[in-house]
CSV table of C-alpha atoms (C1' of nucleotides) and ligand atoms in Angstrom, one decimal:
chain,number,residue,atom,x,y,z
G,23,MET,CA,20.3,-26.2,13.5
G,24,GLU,CA,19.1,-23.2,11.4
G,25,SER,CA,22.2,-23.3,9.2
G,26,GLN,CA,21.0,-25.9,7.1
G,27,ASP,CA,17.8,-24.5,6.5
G,28,LEU,CA,19.2,-21.6,5.4
G,29,ARG,CA,22.0,-23.5,2.8
G,30,ASN,CA,19.4,-25.6,1.9
G,31,VAL,CA,17.5,-22.8,-0.1
G,32,GLY,CA,20.6,-21.5,-1.2
G,33,LEU,CA,21.4,-18.7,0.9
G,34,LYS,CA,25.0,-18.1,2.7
G,35,VAL,CA,24.7,-18.5,6.5
G,36,THR,CA,25.3,-14.9,7.7
G,37,LEU,CA,24.6,-13.7,11.3
G,38,PRO,CA,21.7,-11.4,10.2
G,39,ARG,CA,19.9,-14.2,8.6
G,40,LEU,CA,20.2,-16.7,11.3
G,41,LYS,CA,19.3,-14.3,14.0
G,42,VAL,CA,15.7,-13.1,12.0
G,43,LEU,CA,15.0,-17.0,11.6
G,44,GLU,CA,15.5,-17.4,15.3
G,45,ILE,CA,13.3,-14.8,15.9
G,46,LEU,CA,10.6,-15.8,13.6
G,47,GLU,CA,10.7,-19.3,15.0
G,48,THR,CA,10.8,-18.2,18.6
G,49,THR,CA,8.2,-15.2,19.1
G,50,LYS,CA,4.9,-15.8,20.3
G,51,GLN,CA,3.3,-13.5,17.6
G,52,ARG,CA,3.0,-15.5,14.2
G,53,HIS,CA,2.9,-12.6,12.0
G,54,MET,CA,5.7,-9.8,12.4
G,55,SER,CA,6.4,-6.7,10.4
G,56,ALA,CA,9.8,-5.9,9.4
G,57,GLU,CA,9.8,-3.3,12.4
G,58,ASP,CA,8.5,-5.6,14.9
G,59,VAL,CA,11.6,-8.4,13.7
G,60,TYR,CA,13.8,-5.3,14.0
G,61,LYS,CA,12.7,-4.4,17.4
G,62,ALA,CA,12.9,-7.9,18.4
G,63,LEU,CA,16.3,-8.1,17.4
G,64,LEU,CA,17.6,-4.9,19.3
G,65,GLU,CA,16.3,-6.3,22.3
G,66,MET,CA,18.4,-9.4,21.9
G,67,GLY,CA,21.0,-7.1,21.5
G,68,GLU,CA,21.8,-7.7,18.1
G,69,GLU,CA,22.5,-4.2,16.0
G,70,ILE,CA,21.2,-5.4,12.7
G,71,GLY,CA,20.0,-2.9,10.4
G,72,LEU,CA,16.2,-2.3,9.1
G,73,ALA,CA,17.5,-2.5,5.5
G,74,THR,CA,19.0,-5.9,6.3
G,75,VAL,CA,15.9,-7.1,8.2
G,76,TYR,CA,13.8,-6.1,4.8
G,77,ARG,CA,16.3,-7.7,2.4
G,78,VAL,CA,16.6,-10.9,4.6
G,79,LEU,CA,12.7,-11.6,5.1
G,80,THR,CA,12.3,-11.0,1.1
G,81,GLN,CA,15.0,-13.4,0.6
G,82,PHE,CA,13.3,-15.6,2.8
G,83,GLN,CA,10.1,-15.4,1.0
G,84,GLY,CA,12.0,-15.9,-2.6
G,85,ALA,CA,13.0,-18.8,-0.7
G,86,GLY,CA,9.4,-20.0,0.4
G,87,LEU,CA,10.8,-20.0,4.0
G,88,VAL,CA,8.2,-17.3,4.9
G,89,SER,CA,4.9,-15.6,3.5
G,90,ARG,CA,4.3,-12.0,3.1
G,91,LEU,CA,0.9,-10.7,4.0
G,92,SER,CA,-0.2,-7.4,2.4
G,93,ILE,CA,-2.3,-5.5,4.9
G,94,ASP,CA,-4.8,-2.9,3.8
G,95,ASP,CA,-3.2,0.2,5.3
G,96,GLY,CA,-0.2,-0.5,3.3
G,97,HIS,CA,2.1,-2.6,5.9
G,98,ALA,CA,3.4,-5.9,5.6
G,99,VAL,CA,3.8,-8.7,7.8
G,100,PHE,CA,5.4,-11.7,7.4
G,101,GLU,CA,5.0,-15.2,9.0
G,102,LEU,CA,6.8,-18.9,9.0
G,103,GLU,CA,6.0,-20.5,5.9
G,104,ASP,CA,4.0,-24.1,7.0
G,105,GLY,CA,3.3,-25.2,3.9
G,106,THR,CA,-0.5,-24.9,4.3
G,107,HIS,CA,-2.3,-22.1,2.8
G,108,HIS,CA,-4.6,-20.4,4.9
G,109,ASP,CA,-6.5,-16.9,4.6
G,110,HIS,CA,-6.7,-14.1,7.6
G,111,LEU,CA,-9.2,-12.5,9.9
G,112,LEU,CA,-8.0,-9.2,11.0
G,113,CYS,CA,-8.9,-7.2,14.0
G,114,VAL,CA,-9.4,-3.6,13.1
G,115,ARG,CA,-9.4,-2.4,17.0
G,116,CYS,CA,-6.2,-4.7,18.3
G,117,HIS,CA,-4.7,-5.6,15.2
G,118,GLN,CA,-5.0,-9.3,16.0
G,119,ILE,CA,-4.6,-11.7,13.5
G,120,GLU,CA,-6.7,-15.3,13.2
G,121,GLU,CA,-6.1,-17.7,10.3
G,122,PHE,CA,-8.6,-20.0,8.9
G,123,ILE,CA,-8.9,-22.4,6.0
G,124,ASP,CA,-12.1,-22.8,3.7
G,125,GLU,CA,-11.8,-25.2,1.2
G,126,VAL,CA,-15.5,-24.1,0.0
G,127,ILE,CA,-14.0,-20.8,-0.7
G,128,GLU,CA,-10.4,-22.4,-2.1
G,129,GLN,CA,-12.6,-24.1,-4.5
G,130,ARG,CA,-15.1,-21.4,-5.5
G,131,GLN,CA,-12.1,-19.2,-6.2
G,132,ARG,CA,-10.6,-21.9,-8.5
G,133,ALA,CA,-14.1,-22.2,-10.4
G,134,ILE,CA,-14.2,-18.3,-10.8
G,135,ALA,CA,-10.9,-17.9,-12.2
G,136,LEU,CA,-11.7,-21.0,-14.5
G,137,GLU,CA,-15.2,-19.4,-15.6
G,138,LYS,CA,-13.1,-16.1,-16.4
G,139,GLY,CA,-10.1,-17.7,-18.4
G,140,PHE,CA,-7.8,-16.8,-15.6
G,141,GLU,CA,-5.2,-19.1,-14.7
G,142,MET,CA,-4.9,-18.3,-11.4
G,143,THR,CA,-1.4,-17.7,-10.0
G,144,ASP,CA,-2.1,-16.3,-6.1
G,145,HIS,CA,-5.0,-15.1,-4.1
G,146,SER,CA,-5.7,-12.9,-1.1
G,147,LEU,CA,-8.5,-12.9,1.1
G,148,TYR,CA,-8.8,-10.7,4.2
G,149,ILE,CA,-11.7,-10.4,6.7
G,150,TYR,CA,-11.5,-7.3,8.7
G,151,GLY,CA,-13.5,-7.1,11.8
G,152,ILE,CA,-13.7,-6.4,15.7
G,153,CYS,CA,-12.6,-9.6,17.4
G,154,GLN,CA,-14.4,-11.0,20.4
G,155,LYS,CA,-12.3,-9.6,23.1
G,156,CYS,CA,-12.5,-6.0,21.6
G,157,ARG,CA,-16.2,-6.6,21.5
G,158,GLN,CA,-16.3,-6.9,24.9
G,159,ASP,CA,-13.9,-4.3,26.2
G,160,LYS,CA,-16.6,-1.7,25.0
G,161,ASP,CA,-18.9,-1.3,21.6
B,24,MET,CA,-26.4,16.8,-14.9
B,25,GLU,CA,-23.3,15.9,-12.5
B,26,SER,CA,-23.9,19.0,-10.3
B,27,GLN,CA,-27.0,17.6,-8.7
B,28,ASP,CA,-25.3,14.5,-7.9
B,29,LEU,CA,-22.6,16.7,-5.9
B,30,ARG,CA,-25.1,18.5,-4.3
B,31,ASN,CA,-27.2,15.1,-3.6
B,32,VAL,CA,-24.2,13.9,-1.2
B,33,GLY,CA,-23.6,17.4,0.4
B,34,LEU,CA,-20.8,18.5,-1.5
B,35,LYS,CA,-20.4,22.1,-3.2
B,36,VAL,CA,-20.0,21.9,-7.1
B,37,THR,CA,-16.7,22.7,-7.9
B,38,LEU,CA,-14.8,22.6,-11.2
B,39,PRO,CA,-12.2,19.7,-9.8
B,40,ARG,CA,-15.4,17.7,-8.7
B,41,LEU,CA,-17.4,18.0,-11.6
B,42,LYS,CA,-14.4,17.3,-13.9
B,43,VAL,CA,-13.3,14.0,-12.1
B,44,LEU,CA,-16.7,12.8,-12.2
B,45,GLU,CA,-16.8,13.3,-15.5
B,46,ILE,CA,-13.7,11.4,-15.9
B,47,LEU,CA,-14.9,8.5,-13.8
B,48,GLU,CA,-18.3,8.3,-16.0
B,49,THR,CA,-16.8,8.5,-19.5
B,50,THR,CA,-13.4,6.5,-19.2
B,51,LYS,CA,-13.4,3.4,-20.6
B,52,GLN,CA,-11.6,1.7,-18.2
B,53,ARG,CA,-13.7,1.2,-15.0
B,54,HIS,CA,-10.9,1.1,-12.6
B,55,MET,CA,-8.4,4.0,-12.3
B,56,SER,CA,-5.8,5.1,-9.9
B,57,ALA,CA,-5.5,8.6,-8.6
B,58,GLU,CA,-2.6,9.1,-11.1
B,59,ASP,CA,-4.6,7.7,-13.9
B,60,VAL,CA,-7.5,10.2,-13.2
B,61,TYR,CA,-4.8,12.9,-13.0
B,62,LYS,CA,-3.3,12.1,-16.2
B,63,ALA,CA,-6.7,11.9,-17.9
B,64,LEU,CA,-7.4,15.4,-16.4
B,65,LEU,CA,-4.4,16.7,-17.9
B,66,GLU,CA,-5.2,15.1,-21.5
B,67,MET,CA,-8.5,16.8,-20.9
B,68,GLY,CA,-6.8,20.5,-20.6
B,69,GLU,CA,-7.5,20.7,-16.8
B,70,GLU,CA,-4.8,21.5,-14.6
B,71,ILE,CA,-5.9,20.1,-11.6
B,72,GLY,CA,-3.7,19.4,-8.9
B,73,LEU,CA,-2.6,15.6,-7.9
B,74,ALA,CA,-3.3,16.5,-4.2
B,75,THR,CA,-6.9,17.5,-5.3
B,76,VAL,CA,-7.9,14.4,-7.2
B,77,TYR,CA,-6.8,12.3,-4.0
B,78,ARG,CA,-8.9,14.6,-1.9
B,79,VAL,CA,-11.7,14.6,-4.3
B,80,LEU,CA,-11.7,10.9,-4.6
B,81,THR,CA,-11.6,10.3,-1.0
B,82,GLN,CA,-14.6,12.7,-0.6
B,83,PHE,CA,-16.2,10.5,-3.3
B,84,GLN,CA,-15.7,7.6,-1.4
B,85,GLY,CA,-16.7,8.9,1.7
B,86,ALA,CA,-20.3,10.1,0.0
B,87,GLY,CA,-20.6,6.6,-1.3
B,88,LEU,CA,-19.9,7.8,-5.1
B,89,VAL,CA,-16.9,5.4,-5.4
B,90,SER,CA,-15.3,2.9,-3.8
B,91,ARG,CA,-11.6,2.1,-3.4
B,92,LEU,CA,-9.6,-0.9,-3.8
B,93,SER,CA,-6.1,-1.6,-2.2
B,94,ILE,CA,-4.3,-3.4,-4.4
B,95,ASP,CA,-1.8,-5.6,-3.2
B,96,ASP,CA,1.3,-3.5,-4.6
B,97,GLY,CA,0.2,-0.8,-2.1
B,98,HIS,CA,-1.8,0.9,-4.9
B,99,ALA,CA,-5.4,2.0,-4.7
B,100,VAL,CA,-7.8,2.2,-7.6
B,101,PHE,CA,-11.1,3.7,-7.6
B,102,GLU,CA,-14.3,2.6,-9.2
B,103,LEU,CA,-17.9,4.3,-9.5
B,104,GLU,CA,-19.9,2.9,-6.9
B,105,ASP,CA,-22.9,1.0,-8.4
B,106,GLY,CA,-24.4,-0.4,-5.3
B,107,THR,CA,-23.5,-3.8,-5.8
B,108,HIS,CA,-20.8,-5.5,-4.0
B,109,HIS,CA,-18.3,-7.6,-6.1
B,110,ASP,CA,-14.8,-8.7,-6.0
B,111,HIS,CA,-11.8,-8.6,-8.4
B,112,LEU,CA,-9.7,-10.8,-10.5
B,113,LEU,CA,-6.4,-9.3,-11.5
B,114,CYS,CA,-3.9,-9.9,-14.4
B,115,VAL,CA,-0.3,-10.0,-13.1
B,116,ARG,CA,0.6,-9.5,-16.8
B,117,CYS,CA,-1.4,-6.6,-18.3
B,118,HIS,CA,-2.9,-5.5,-15.2
B,119,GLN,CA,-6.3,-5.6,-16.5
B,120,ILE,CA,-9.2,-6.3,-14.1
B,121,GLU,CA,-12.5,-8.3,-14.1
B,122,GLU,CA,-15.1,-8.5,-11.4
B,123,PHE,CA,-17.2,-11.1,-10.2
B,124,ILE,CA,-19.5,-11.6,-7.6
B,125,ASP,CA,-20.1,-15.1,-5.6
B,126,GLU,CA,-22.6,-15.7,-3.2
B,127,VAL,CA,-21.1,-18.8,-1.9
B,128,ILE,CA,-18.0,-17.0,-0.9
B,129,GLU,CA,-19.7,-14.3,0.9
B,130,GLN,CA,-21.9,-16.6,3.0
B,131,ARG,CA,-18.7,-18.6,3.8
B,132,GLN,CA,-17.0,-15.2,4.9
B,133,ARG,CA,-19.9,-14.4,7.1
B,134,ALA,CA,-19.9,-17.6,8.6
B,135,ILE,CA,-16.3,-17.9,9.0
B,136,ALA,CA,-16.7,-14.2,10.8
B,137,LEU,CA,-19.4,-15.6,12.9
B,138,GLU,CA,-17.6,-18.6,13.9
B,139,LYS,CA,-14.2,-16.9,15.1
B,140,GLY,CA,-16.4,-14.2,17.3
B,141,PHE,CA,-15.5,-11.3,14.4
B,142,GLU,CA,-18.1,-8.7,13.9
B,143,MET,CA,-17.1,-8.5,9.9
B,144,THR,CA,-16.8,-4.5,8.8
B,145,ASP,CA,-15.3,-5.3,5.7
B,146,HIS,CA,-13.6,-7.9,3.4
B,147,SER,CA,-11.4,-7.9,0.6
B,148,LEU,CA,-10.8,-10.9,-2.0
B,149,TYR,CA,-8.1,-10.6,-4.9
B,150,ILE,CA,-8.1,-13.6,-7.4
B,151,TYR,CA,-4.3,-13.0,-9.1
B,152,GLY,CA,-3.5,-14.6,-12.0
B,153,ILE,CA,-3.1,-14.5,-16.0
B,154,CYS,CA,-5.9,-13.4,-18.2
B,155,GLN,CA,-6.9,-15.4,-21.4
B,156,LYS,CA,-5.5,-12.9,-23.8
B,157,CYS,CA,-2.2,-12.7,-22.0
B,158,ARG,CA,-1.9,-16.5,-22.0
B,159,GLN,CA,-2.6,-16.6,-25.5
B,160,ASP,CA,-0.3,-13.8,-26.5
B,161,LYS,CA,2.4,-16.0,-25.2
B,162,ASP,CA,3.4,-18.4,-22.4
I,12,DA,C1',46.0,-17.8,3.9
I,13,DT,C1',43.5,-15.2,0.1
I,14,DA,C1',40.8,-14.0,-3.3
I,15,DT,C1',36.3,-12.9,-4.7
I,16,DA,C1',31.7,-12.4,-4.9
I,17,DA,C1',28.3,-11.6,-1.9
I,18,DA,C1',26.2,-9.4,2.3
I,19,DT,C1',25.8,-5.6,5.5
I,20,DG,C1',24.8,-0.9,7.6
I,21,DA,C1',23.6,3.9,6.9
I,22,DA,C1',21.9,7.0,4.8
I,23,DA,C1',19.3,8.8,0.9
I,24,DA,C1',16.0,7.8,-2.4
I,25,DC,C1',11.4,6.1,-3.5
I,26,DC,C1',6.8,5.9,-4.1
I,27,DT,C1',2.1,6.8,-3.1
I,28,DT,C1',-0.9,9.3,0.0
I,29,DT,C1',-1.6,13.1,3.1
I,30,DC,C1',-0.9,17.5,5.0
I,31,DT,C1',0.1,22.5,5.3
I,32,DC,C1',-0.9,27.3,4.0
I,33,DA,C1',-1.2,30.9,1.2
I,34,DT,C1',-4.8,32.2,-2.2
I,35,DT,C1',-8.8,31.3,-4.9
I,36,DT,C1',-13.7,30.1,-5.3
I,37,DA,C1',-18.6,28.9,-4.1
I,38,DC,C1',-22.8,30.3,-2.1
I,39,DA,C1',-25.6,32.3,1.1
I,40,DC,C1',-27.3,36.8,1.8
I,41,DC,C1',-28.4,41.5,0.9
O,25,DG,C1',-25.6,42.0,-9.2
O,26,DG,C1',-22.2,42.8,-5.3
O,27,DT,C1',-20.3,40.9,-0.5
O,28,DG,C1',-18.8,38.3,3.2
O,29,DT,C1',-17.3,33.9,4.8
O,30,DA,C1',-16.4,29.3,5.1
O,31,DA,C1',-14.9,26.0,1.9
O,32,DA,C1',-12.0,24.1,-1.6
O,33,DT,C1',-7.7,24.3,-4.4
O,34,DG,C1',-2.6,24.2,-5.5
O,35,DA,C1',2.1,23.9,-4.9
O,36,DG,C1',5.0,21.7,-2.4
O,37,DA,C1',6.4,19.8,1.8
O,38,DA,C1',5.9,16.0,4.8
O,39,DA,C1',4.8,11.1,6.2
O,40,DG,C1',5.3,6.4,6.5
O,41,DG,C1',6.5,2.3,4.8
O,42,DT,C1',10.1,0.1,1.7
O,43,DT,C1',14.0,-0.2,-1.4
O,44,DT,C1',18.2,1.5,-3.2
O,45,DT,C1',22.9,2.9,-3.2
O,46,DC,C1',27.7,2.5,-2.3
O,47,DA,C1',31.6,2.0,0.6
O,48,DT,C1',32.8,-1.6,4.1
O,49,DT,C1',32.8,-6.1,6.1
O,50,DT,C1',32.0,-11.0,5.5
O,51,DA,C1',31.4,-15.9,3.9
O,52,DT,C1',33.2,-19.3,1.4
O,53,DA,C1',36.1,-21.6,-2.3
O,54,DT,C1',40.6,-22.5,-3.4
N,12,MN,MN1,-0.9,-16.6,8.6
N,13,MN,MN1,-14.9,-3.2,-9.2
N,14,ZN,ZN1,-9.3,-6.7,18.6
N,15,ZN,ZN1,-3.7,-10.0,-18.8
DNA sequence: ATATAAATGAAAACCTTTCTCATTTACACC
DNA sequence: GGTGTAAATGAGAAAGGTTTTCATTTATAT
């Protein structure tokens, strides 16, 4: 049960938090905006305010339950944290998101930070492009 | 003279465009937000509206005179285009920006896009961290 | 059950960026 | 050098995603 997940990270067990967690765990799309989550809640019959959705997602991020991607167009999407770091490919046509891991890139990033005297705290890498399906549909 | 630079890219020579170009060429900080440029203009005694600064910077970008970076916090910064693609390291303390080029990373990105069937149109890579100076100051 | 601190909903505020529209300006032409 | 016309500008409004405010509701410790 998710109640324990919430208590484990020091959050009180409330209906909005349980429902948001449920959405994230059961929805087919792994990457969701706050608006996506909000709409999914409405469809589910839960009248939870958008402000609360934002608050809950931000708390989840702080608690390490979800991570937030900041897409170029000033739009954030959230995904359940699974412990494995990965980066993203984004289709500029259909907005589909794919994930990838590349240890060579990770390594080079660490080397560059070191070279420049930076203590790396984070990094973000997005590859933008046109996905296979969109390229077939028409170009 | 910059007038010719503007004509070369098909832009009429106007005072706002000349002054914005002058700021970008003479300021010590290579990476500037629209607000930064706007303030620099005010200090220079030029009363150019912020909307115009945004318009001019966007036109310059379209013309290939400047490039725009989208930083994580939904903030854009502009820099004079010098023809060489590069990526950025950002200090999360003092917001200093450093640049780097890494052909290994560039190559891997192309390979990943290919692997996933994406036609890459762009990519953005930011390494966040604490710069050398900020680490010395106190940690 | 009760008290208390925390969480919520609704709406307003925020912040950066873009748009609207009346006014000004650049530049081609005479 | 004037003139006409389309383009550029400034001020402010609007946009759009996100955060804040504040009165009300809720979770949890006692
Ligand atoms: Mn992901
Ligand atoms: Mn740069
Ligand atoms: Zn696509
Ligand atoms: Zn620093």
